[in-house]
């Protein structure tokens, strides 16, 4: 199964992204995401990147997101505790880690958690509003 998130409501033309279905066993203690982008807060061109986590467990989980530029320089990090069964998204992860003025198309993010979670990233085209689901990779 898959799903698609989109706006605005039908029957108006929509834009959004496809979201893959994941198995319970796909929850991760750590994840690595390539290809994050930011245009320094300029929403009229370029891209922005959203990042979030779903906590499938029955208890709280502490999660840290670390964002790096293409040269592996740490741009910033943010740590938050997710409640049981909570989903939360940073609507611009560069702003969340204190790097909102960054202009890049080659950033990457590491996620670490105290229990298995489902981290996710979408990169949004600021002009069209369309987004791409970014899958985690091994590093």
C-alpha positions in Angstrom: 0.0 0.0 0.0 1.0 3.6 -0.6 -0.6 6.9 0.1 -0.4 10.4 -1.3 -0.5 13.7 0.6 -1.7 16.7 -1.3 -3.2 20.2 -1.3 -5.6 21.8 -2.0 -8.7 19.6 -1.6 -10.2 17.9 -4.6 -11.7 18.7 -7.1 -9.2 21.6 -7.5 -5.9 20.6 -9.1 -3.5 19.3 -6.5 0.2 19.0 -5.8 1.8 16.7 -3.3 4.0 13.6 -2.8 3.7 9.8 -2.8 4.4 8.2 0.5 5.6 4.6 0.5 4.2 2.0 2.9 6.7 0.7 5.5 6.7 -2.5 7.5 7.0 -2.4 11.3 10.5 -4.0 10.9 11.5 -0.9 8.8 11.7 1.3 11.9 15.2 2.6 12.5 17.5 3.6 15.4 19.5 5.7 12.9 19.0 6.9 9.4 20.9 9.0 6.7 19.2 11.2 4.1 20.9 12.7 1.0 19.9 15.5 -1.2 18.3 18.0 1.2 18.0 21.6 -0.2 17.4 25.1 1.1 17.3 28.5 -0.6 18.1 30.6 2.5 14.4 31.2 3.3 13.5 32.5 -0.2 10.2 30.8 -0.9 9.8 32.3 -4.4 12.5 30.0 -5.9 14.5 27.0 -5.2 13.7 24.4 -2.6 13.1 23.8 1.1 13.3 20.5 3.1 10.9 19.2 5.6 11.9 16.4 8.1 10.0 14.5 10.6 9.6 11.3 12.6 6.8 8.9 13.5 7.3 7.1 16.9 5.5 3.7 16.6 6.3 2.7 20.2 4.2 2.8 23.3 6.6 5.1 25.1 8.5 8.3 24.5 11.6 8.3 22.2 14.3 11.0 22.0 15.4 11.8 18.5 18.2 14.0 17.2 18.5 15.4 13.7 21.9 16.6 12.5 22.1 18.5 9.3 25.4 18.9 7.3 26.4 20.8 4.2 27.9 19.0 1.2 31.4 19.4 2.7 30.3 17.5 5.9 30.3 20.7 8.0 27.7 20.5 10.7 25.0 23.2 10.1 23.1 22.4 13.3 21.1 19.9 15.2 17.9 19.6 17.0 16.8 17.1 19.7 13.1 16.4 20.6 11.2 13.8 22.5 8.4 12.2 20.6 5.5 10.9 22.6 4.1 7.4 22.1 2.5 7.0 18.6 3.3 10.6 17.8 4.1 12.0 14.3 5.8 15.4 14.1 7.4 17.3 11.2 9.7 20.3 11.0 8.3 22.3 8.1 11.8 23.6 7.3 14.5 21.6 8.9 17.1 24.2 8.1 15.3 26.7 10.2 14.7 24.1 13.0 18.5 23.5 13.3 19.4 27.2 13.1 20.6 27.2 9.5 17.7 28.9 7.8 20.0 31.3 5.8 21.8 28.4 4.2 21.7 28.0 0.4 22.5 24.5 -0.8 21.2 21.6 -2.8 23.6 19.0 -1.5 23.0 18.8 2.3 22.5 15.6 4.2 21.0 14.6 7.5 21.7 12.0 10.1 18.9 10.9 12.5 19.5 9.0 15.7 16.9 7.8 18.2 16.7 6.0 21.5 14.2 3.4 20.1 13.3 2.5 16.5 11.3 5.2 14.7 10.2 6.1 11.1 12.1 9.2 10.1 11.2 10.9 6.8 12.2 13.8 4.6 10.5 15.6 1.7 12.1 18.2 -0.5 9.7 20.8 -1.8 10.0 22.9 -5.0 9.1 26.4 -3.8 7.8 27.5 -7.2 5.4 24.6 -8.0 4.7 23.3 -4.4 5.5 19.8 -5.6 7.5 17.6 -3.2 9.7 14.5 -3.4 9.9 11.8 -0.8 13.5 11.1 0.1 14.2 7.6 1.3 16.9 6.9 3.9 20.1 5.2 2.8 23.0 3.4 4.5 26.2 5.3 5.2 
